[in-house]
PDB file of C-alpha atoms in Angstrom:
ATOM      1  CA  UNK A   1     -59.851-145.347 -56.979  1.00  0.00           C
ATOM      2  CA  UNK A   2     -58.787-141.716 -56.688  1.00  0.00           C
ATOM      3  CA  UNK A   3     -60.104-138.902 -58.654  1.00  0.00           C
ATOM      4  CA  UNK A   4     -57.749-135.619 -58.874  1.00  0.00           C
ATOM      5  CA  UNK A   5     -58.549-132.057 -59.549  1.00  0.00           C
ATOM      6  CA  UNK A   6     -55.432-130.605 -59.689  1.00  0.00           C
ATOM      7  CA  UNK A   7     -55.073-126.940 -58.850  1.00  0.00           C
ATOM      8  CA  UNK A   8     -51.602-126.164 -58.890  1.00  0.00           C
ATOM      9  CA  UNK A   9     -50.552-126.569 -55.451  1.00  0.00           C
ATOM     10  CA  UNK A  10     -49.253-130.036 -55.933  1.00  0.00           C
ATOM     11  CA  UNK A  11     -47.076-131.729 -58.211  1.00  0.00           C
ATOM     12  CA  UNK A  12     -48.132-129.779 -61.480  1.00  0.00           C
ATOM     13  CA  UNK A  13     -48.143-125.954 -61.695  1.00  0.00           C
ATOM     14  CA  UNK A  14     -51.315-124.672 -62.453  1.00  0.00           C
ATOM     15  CA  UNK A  15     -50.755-121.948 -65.376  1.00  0.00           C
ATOM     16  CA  UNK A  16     -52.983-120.496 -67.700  1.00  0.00           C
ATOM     17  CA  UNK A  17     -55.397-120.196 -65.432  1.00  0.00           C
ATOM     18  CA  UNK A  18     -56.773-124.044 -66.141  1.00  0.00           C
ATOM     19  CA  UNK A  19     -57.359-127.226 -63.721  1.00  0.00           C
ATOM     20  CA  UNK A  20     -55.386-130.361 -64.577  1.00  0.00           C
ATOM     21  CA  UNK A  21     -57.436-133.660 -63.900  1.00  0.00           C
ATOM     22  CA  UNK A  22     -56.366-137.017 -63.639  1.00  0.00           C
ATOM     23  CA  UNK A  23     -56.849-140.466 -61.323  1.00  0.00           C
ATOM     24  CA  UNK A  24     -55.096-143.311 -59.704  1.00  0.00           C
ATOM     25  CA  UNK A  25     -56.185-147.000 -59.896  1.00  0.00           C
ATOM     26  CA  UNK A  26     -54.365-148.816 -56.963  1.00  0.00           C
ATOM     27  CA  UNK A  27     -55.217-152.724 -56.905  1.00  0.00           C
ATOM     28  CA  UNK A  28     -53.381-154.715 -54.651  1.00  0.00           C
ATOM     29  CA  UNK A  29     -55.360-157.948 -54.149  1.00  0.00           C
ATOM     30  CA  UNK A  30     -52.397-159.867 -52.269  1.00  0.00           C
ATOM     31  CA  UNK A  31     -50.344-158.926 -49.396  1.00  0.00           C
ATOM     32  CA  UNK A  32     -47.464-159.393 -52.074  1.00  0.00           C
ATOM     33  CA  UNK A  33     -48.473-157.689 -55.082  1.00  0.00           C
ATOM     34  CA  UNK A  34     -49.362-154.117 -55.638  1.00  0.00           C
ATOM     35  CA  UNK A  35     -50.386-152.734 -59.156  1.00  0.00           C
ATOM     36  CA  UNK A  36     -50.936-148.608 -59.591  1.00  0.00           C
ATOM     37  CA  UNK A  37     -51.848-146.596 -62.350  1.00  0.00           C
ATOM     38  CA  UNK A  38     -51.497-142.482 -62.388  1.00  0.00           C
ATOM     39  CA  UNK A  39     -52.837-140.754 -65.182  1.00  0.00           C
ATOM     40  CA  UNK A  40     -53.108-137.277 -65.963  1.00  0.00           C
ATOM     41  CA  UNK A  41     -54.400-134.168 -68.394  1.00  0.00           C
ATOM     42  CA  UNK A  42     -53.104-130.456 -68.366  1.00  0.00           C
ATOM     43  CA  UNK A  43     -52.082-127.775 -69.572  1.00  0.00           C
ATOM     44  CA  UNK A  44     -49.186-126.961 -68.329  1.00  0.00           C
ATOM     45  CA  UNK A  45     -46.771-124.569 -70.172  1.00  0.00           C
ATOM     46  CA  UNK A  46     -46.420-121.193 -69.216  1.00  0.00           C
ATOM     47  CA  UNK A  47     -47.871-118.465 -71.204  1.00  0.00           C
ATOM     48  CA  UNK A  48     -49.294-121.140 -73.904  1.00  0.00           C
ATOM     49  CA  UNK A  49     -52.682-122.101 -73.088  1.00  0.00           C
ATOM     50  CA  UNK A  50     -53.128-124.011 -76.235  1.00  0.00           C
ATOM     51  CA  UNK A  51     -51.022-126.793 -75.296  1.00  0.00           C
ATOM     52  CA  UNK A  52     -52.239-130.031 -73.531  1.00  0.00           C
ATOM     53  CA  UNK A  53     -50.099-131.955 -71.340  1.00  0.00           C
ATOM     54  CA  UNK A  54     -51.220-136.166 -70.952  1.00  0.00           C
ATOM     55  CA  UNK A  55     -49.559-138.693 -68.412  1.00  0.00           C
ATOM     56  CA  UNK A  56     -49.842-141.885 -67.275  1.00  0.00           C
ATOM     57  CA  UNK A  57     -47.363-143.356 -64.684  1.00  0.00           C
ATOM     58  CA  UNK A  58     -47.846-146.975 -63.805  1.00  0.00           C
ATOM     59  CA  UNK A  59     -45.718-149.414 -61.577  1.00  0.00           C
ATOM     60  CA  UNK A  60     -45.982-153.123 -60.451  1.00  0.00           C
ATOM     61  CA  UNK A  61     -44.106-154.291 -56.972  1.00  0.00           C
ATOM     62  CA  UNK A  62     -44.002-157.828 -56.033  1.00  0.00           C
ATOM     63  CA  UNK A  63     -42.535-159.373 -52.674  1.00  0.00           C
ATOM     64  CA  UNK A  64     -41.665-162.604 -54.165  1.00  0.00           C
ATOM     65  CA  UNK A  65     -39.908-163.663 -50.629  1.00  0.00           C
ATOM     66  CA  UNK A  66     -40.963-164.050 -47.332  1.00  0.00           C
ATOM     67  CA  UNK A  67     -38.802-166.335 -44.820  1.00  0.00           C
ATOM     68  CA  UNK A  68     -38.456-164.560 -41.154  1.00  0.00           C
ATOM     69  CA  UNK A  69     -35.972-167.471 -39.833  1.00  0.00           C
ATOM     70  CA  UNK A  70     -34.004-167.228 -42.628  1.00  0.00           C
ATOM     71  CA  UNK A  71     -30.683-164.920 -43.683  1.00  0.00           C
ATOM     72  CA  UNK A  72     -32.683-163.714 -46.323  1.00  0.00           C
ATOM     73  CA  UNK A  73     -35.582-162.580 -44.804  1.00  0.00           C
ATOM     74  CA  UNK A  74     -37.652-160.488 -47.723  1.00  0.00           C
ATOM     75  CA  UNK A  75     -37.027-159.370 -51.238  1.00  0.00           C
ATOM     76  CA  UNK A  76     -39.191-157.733 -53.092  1.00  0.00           C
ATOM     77  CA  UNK A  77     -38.838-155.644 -56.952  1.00  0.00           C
ATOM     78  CA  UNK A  78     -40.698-152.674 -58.424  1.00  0.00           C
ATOM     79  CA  UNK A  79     -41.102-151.813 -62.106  1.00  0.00           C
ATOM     80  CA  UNK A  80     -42.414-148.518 -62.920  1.00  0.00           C
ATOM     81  CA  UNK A  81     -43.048-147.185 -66.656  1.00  0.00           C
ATOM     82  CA  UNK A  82     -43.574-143.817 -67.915  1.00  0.00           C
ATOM     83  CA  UNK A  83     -44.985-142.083 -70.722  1.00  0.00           C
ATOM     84  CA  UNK A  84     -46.191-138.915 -72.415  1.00  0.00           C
ATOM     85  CA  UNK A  85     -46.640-136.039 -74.691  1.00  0.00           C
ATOM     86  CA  UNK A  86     -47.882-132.443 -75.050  1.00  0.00           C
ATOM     87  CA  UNK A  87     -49.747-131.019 -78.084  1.00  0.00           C
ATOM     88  CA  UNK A  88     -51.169-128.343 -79.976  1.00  0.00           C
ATOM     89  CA  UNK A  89     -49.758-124.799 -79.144  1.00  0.00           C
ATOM     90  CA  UNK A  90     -46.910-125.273 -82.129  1.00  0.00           C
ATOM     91  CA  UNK A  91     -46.267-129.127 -81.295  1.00  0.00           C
ATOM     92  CA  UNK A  92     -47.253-132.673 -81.087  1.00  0.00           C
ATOM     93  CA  UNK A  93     -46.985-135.881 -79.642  1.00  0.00           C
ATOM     94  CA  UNK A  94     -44.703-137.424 -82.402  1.00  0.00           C
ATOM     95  CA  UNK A  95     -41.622-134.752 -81.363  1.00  0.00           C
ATOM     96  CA  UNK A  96     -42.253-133.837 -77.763  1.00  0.00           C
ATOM     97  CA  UNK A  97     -43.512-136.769 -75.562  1.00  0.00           C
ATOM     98  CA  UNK A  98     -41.503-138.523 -72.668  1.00  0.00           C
ATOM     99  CA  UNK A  99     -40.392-142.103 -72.277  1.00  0.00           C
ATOM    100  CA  UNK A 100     -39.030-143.573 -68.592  1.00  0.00           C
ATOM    101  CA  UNK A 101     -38.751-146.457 -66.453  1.00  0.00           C
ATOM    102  CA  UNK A 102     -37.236-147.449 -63.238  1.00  0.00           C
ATOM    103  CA  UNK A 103     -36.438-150.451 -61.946  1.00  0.00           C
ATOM    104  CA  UNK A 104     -35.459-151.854 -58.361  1.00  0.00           C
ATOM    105  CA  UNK A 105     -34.608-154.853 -56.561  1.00  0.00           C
ATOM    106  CA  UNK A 106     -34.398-154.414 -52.652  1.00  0.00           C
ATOM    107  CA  UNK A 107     -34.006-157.619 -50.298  1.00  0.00           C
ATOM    108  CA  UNK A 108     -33.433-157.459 -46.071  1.00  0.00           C
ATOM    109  CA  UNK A 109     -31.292-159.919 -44.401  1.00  0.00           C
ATOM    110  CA  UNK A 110     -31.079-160.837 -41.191  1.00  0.00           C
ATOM    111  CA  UNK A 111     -34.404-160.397 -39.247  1.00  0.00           C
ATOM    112  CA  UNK A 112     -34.695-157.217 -41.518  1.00  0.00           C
ATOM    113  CA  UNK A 113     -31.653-155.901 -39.448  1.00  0.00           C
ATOM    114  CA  UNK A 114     -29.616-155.238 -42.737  1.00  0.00           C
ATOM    115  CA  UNK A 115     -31.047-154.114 -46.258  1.00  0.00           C
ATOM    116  CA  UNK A 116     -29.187-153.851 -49.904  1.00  0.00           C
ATOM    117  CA  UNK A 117     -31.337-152.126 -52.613  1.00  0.00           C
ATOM    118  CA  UNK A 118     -29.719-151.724 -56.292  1.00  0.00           C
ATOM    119  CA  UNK A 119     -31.533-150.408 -59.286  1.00  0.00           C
ATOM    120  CA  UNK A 120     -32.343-147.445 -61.568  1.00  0.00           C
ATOM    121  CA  UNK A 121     -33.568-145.577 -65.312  1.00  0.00           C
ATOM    122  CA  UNK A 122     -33.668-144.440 -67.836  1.00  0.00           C
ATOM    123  CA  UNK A 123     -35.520-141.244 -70.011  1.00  0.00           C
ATOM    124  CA  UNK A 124     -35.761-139.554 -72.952  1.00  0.00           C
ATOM    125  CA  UNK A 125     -38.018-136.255 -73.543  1.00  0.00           C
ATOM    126  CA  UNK A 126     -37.486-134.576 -76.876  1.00  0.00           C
ATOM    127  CA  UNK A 127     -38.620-130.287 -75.571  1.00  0.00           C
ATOM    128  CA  UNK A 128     -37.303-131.053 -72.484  1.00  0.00           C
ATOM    129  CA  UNK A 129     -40.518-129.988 -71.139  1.00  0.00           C
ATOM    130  CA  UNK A 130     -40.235-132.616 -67.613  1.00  0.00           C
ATOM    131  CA  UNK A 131     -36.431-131.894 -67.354  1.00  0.00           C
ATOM    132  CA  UNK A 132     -35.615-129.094 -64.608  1.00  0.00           C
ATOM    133  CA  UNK A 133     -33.674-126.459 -65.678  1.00  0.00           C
ATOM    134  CA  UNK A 134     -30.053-126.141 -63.523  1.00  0.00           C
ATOM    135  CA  UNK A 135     -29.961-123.512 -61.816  1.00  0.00           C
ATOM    136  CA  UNK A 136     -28.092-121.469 -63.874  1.00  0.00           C
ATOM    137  CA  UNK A 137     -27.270-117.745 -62.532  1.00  0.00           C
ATOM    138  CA  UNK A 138     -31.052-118.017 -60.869  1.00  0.00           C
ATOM    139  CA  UNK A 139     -32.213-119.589 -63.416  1.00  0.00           C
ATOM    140  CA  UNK A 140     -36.129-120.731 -62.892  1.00  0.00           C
ATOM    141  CA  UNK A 141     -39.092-122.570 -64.306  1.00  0.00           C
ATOM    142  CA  UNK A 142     -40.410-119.177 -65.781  1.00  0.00           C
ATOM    143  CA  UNK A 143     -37.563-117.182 -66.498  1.00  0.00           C
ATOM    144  CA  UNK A 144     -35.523-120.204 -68.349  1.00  0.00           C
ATOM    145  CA  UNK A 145     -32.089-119.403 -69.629  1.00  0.00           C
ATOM    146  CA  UNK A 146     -30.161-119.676 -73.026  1.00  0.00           C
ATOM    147  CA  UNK A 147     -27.351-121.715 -71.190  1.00  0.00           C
ATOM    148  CA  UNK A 148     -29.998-124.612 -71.446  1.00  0.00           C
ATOM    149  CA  UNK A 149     -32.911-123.950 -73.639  1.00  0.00           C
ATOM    150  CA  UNK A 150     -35.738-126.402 -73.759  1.00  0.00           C
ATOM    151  CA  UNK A 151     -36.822-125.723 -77.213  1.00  0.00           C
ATOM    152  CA  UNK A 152     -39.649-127.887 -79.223  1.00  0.00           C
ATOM    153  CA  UNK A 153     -37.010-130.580 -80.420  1.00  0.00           C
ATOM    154  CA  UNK A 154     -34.004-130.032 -78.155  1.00  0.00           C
ATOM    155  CA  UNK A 155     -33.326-133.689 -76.869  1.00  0.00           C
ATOM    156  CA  UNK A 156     -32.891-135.187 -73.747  1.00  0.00           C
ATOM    157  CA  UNK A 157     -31.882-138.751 -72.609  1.00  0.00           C
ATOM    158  CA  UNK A 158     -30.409-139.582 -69.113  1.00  0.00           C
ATOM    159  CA  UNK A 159     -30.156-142.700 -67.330  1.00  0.00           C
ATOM    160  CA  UNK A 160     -28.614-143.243 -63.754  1.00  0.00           C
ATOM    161  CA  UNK A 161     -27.546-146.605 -61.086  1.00  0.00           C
ATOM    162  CA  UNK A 162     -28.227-146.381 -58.181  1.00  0.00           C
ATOM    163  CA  UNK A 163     -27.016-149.119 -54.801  1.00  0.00           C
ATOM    164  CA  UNK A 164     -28.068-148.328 -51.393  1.00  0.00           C
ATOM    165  CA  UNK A 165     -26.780-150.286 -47.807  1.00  0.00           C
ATOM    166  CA  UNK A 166     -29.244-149.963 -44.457  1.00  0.00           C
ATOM    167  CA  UNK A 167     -28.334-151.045 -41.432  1.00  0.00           C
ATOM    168  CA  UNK A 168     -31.274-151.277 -39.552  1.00  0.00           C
ATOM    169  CA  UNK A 169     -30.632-151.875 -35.483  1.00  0.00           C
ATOM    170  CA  UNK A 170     -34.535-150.969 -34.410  1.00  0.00           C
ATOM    171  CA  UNK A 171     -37.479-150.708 -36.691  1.00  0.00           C
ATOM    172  CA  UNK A 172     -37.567-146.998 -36.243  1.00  0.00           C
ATOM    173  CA  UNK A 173     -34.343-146.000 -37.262  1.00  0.00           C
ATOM    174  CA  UNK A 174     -32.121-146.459 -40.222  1.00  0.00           C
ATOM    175  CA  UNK A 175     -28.728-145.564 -41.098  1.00  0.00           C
ATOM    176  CA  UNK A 176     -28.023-145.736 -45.218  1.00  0.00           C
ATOM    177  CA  UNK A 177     -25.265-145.201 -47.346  1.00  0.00           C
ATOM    178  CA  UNK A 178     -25.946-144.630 -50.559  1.00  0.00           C
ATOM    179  CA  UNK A 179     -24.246-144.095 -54.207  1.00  0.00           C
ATOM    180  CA  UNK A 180     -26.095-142.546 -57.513  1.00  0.00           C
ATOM    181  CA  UNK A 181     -24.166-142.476 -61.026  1.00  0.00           C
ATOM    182  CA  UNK A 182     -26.339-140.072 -63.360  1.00  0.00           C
ATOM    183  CA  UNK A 183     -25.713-139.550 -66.896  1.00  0.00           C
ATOM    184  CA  UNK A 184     -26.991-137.528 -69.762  1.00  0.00           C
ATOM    185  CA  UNK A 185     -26.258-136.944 -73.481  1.00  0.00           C
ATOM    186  CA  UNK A 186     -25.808-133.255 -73.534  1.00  0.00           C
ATOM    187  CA  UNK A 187     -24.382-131.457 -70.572  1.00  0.00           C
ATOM    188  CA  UNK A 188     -26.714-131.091 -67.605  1.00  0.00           C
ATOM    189  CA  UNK A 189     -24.597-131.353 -64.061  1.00  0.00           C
ATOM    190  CA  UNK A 190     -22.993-129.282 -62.435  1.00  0.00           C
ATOM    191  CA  UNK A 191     -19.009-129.524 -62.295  1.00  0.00           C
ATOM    192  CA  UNK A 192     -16.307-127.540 -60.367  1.00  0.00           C
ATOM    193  CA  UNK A 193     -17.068-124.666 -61.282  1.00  0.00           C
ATOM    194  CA  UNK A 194     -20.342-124.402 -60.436  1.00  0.00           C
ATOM    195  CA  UNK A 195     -23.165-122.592 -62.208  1.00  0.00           C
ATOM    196  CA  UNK A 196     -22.993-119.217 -60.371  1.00  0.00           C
ATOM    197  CA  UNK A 197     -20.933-116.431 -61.766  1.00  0.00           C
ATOM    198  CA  UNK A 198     -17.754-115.041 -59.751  1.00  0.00           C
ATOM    199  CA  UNK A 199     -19.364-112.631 -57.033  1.00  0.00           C
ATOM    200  CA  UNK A 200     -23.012-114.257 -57.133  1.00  0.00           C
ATOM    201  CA  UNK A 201     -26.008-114.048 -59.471  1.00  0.00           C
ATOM    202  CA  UNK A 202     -26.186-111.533 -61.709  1.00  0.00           C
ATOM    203  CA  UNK A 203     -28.825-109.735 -63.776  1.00  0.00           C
ATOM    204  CA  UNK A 204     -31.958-111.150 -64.576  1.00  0.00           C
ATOM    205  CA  UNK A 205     -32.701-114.907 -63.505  1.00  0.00           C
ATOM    206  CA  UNK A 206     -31.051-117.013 -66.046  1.00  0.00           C
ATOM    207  CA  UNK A 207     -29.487-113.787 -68.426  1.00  0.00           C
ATOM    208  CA  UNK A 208     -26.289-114.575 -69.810  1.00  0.00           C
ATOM    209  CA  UNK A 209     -23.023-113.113 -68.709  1.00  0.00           C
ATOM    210  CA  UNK A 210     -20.660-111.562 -69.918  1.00  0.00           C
ATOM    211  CA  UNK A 211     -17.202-113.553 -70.114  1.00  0.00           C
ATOM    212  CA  UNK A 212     -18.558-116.261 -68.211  1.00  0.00           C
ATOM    213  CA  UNK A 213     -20.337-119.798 -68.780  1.00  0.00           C
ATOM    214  CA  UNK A 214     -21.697-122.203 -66.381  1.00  0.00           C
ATOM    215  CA  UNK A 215     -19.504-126.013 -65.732  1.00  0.00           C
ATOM    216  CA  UNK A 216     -21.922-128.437 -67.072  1.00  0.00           C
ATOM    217  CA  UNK A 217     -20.977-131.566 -66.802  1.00  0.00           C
ATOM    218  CA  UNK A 218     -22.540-135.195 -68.730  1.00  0.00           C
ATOM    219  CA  UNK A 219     -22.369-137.331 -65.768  1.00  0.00           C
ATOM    220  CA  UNK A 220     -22.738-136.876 -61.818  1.00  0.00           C
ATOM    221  CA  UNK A 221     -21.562-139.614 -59.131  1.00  0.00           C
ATOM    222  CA  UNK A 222     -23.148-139.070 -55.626  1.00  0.00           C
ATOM    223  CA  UNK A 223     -22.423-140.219 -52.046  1.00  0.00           C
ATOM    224  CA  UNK A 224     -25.035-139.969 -49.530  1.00  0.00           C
ATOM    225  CA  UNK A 225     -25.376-140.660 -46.380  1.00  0.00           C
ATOM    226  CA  UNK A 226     -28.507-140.509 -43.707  1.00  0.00           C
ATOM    227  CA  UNK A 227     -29.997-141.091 -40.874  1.00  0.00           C
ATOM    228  CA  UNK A 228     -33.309-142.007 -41.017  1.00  0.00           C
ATOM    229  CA  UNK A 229     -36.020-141.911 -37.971  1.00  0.00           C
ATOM    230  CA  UNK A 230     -39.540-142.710 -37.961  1.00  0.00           C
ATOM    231  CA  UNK A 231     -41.552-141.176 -35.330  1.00  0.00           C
TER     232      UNK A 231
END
């Protein structure tokens, strides 16, 4: 059992001059099952101390296969489920809350010398308070732009895939390739043409342009690939 005091210097920003608080609950009484629970209070929105952020993120992983002499020589899934909402300060939990899971399946193959993982999400979060903002002509956390508001109300779903290929020659290194398909229902990625104006950024962080709008795209495919070293 963990308790937090959360002071802004780690994953939330600490604004309005107040502490979030929260905990984690790890129980893993097998070497194949691990159950966690995060949970979480705040307030977290700039320049509106009156309203309260609450969070709990919780996920399950099993390793439901263990063979070393075999081709398959582990596999092993994860679950993890989100949810939340902010209130008071001019909203509440039955219009601006957040909804997520992810979901993965990962197995190694020969003497863990090979490794396939496939799986991914899905959100939704009505204010868009969670989603980042593109970084639209500078845009940032505090400045925000009209390009992509995140009004009380504006929605937000996404869901991506994601399938990933190690090859695995010594325990400390790994080489992966690895493809992500993102999606959302309004515009969100950036296309061809970028989300910088002609010439560079331009007036205030996030300001609109004149004659010029950012290429925001619905959906975004991805290939990666990296070399991975452990030390």
């Amino acid at each position: 059992m963990e308790p937090w005091l959360v002071n802004g210097w780690q994953s939330y920003g600490r604004f309005n001059d107040g502490y979030g608080v929260g905990g984690q609950v790890l129980w893993r009484p097998t070497g194949w099952l691990s159950v966690v629970g995060n949970q979480y209070y705040g307030s977290d929105t700039l320049g509106n101390p009156g309203r309260k952020r609450v969070h709990t993120d919780d996920s399950v992983m099993v390793k439901y296969l263990d063979t070393p002499g075999g081709f398959v020589t582990k596999a092993a899934a994860s679950l993890t489920l989100d949810a939340g909402c902010e209130f008071g300060g001019g909203v509440d939990c039955g219009s601006q809350y957040f909804l997520g899971f992810m979901a993965y399946h990962r197995a190694w193959f020969l003497q863990d010398r090979l490794a396939l993982t496939v799986g991914g999400g899905a959100i939704t979060n009505p204010g868009r308070y969670l989603v980042l903002l593109p970084p639209i002509n500078g845009t940032t956390a505090a400045s925000g732009t009209p390009y992509f508001t995140a009004n009380p109300g504006d929605r937000y779903r996404a869901w991506d895939f994601q399938v990933a290929a190690d090859v695995i020659p010594r325990p400390f290194i790994t080489f992966r390739v690895e493809f992500n398909h993102r999606a959302a229902n309004v515009p969100y990625f950036s296309g061809p043409g970028g989300v910088t104006p002609p010439g560079g950024n331009q007036g205030a962080p996030g300001s609109l342009v004149d004659g010029w709008s950012p290429d925001l795209v619905k959906t975004e495919n991805r290939l990666t690939g990296a070399l991975m070293v452990k030390l």
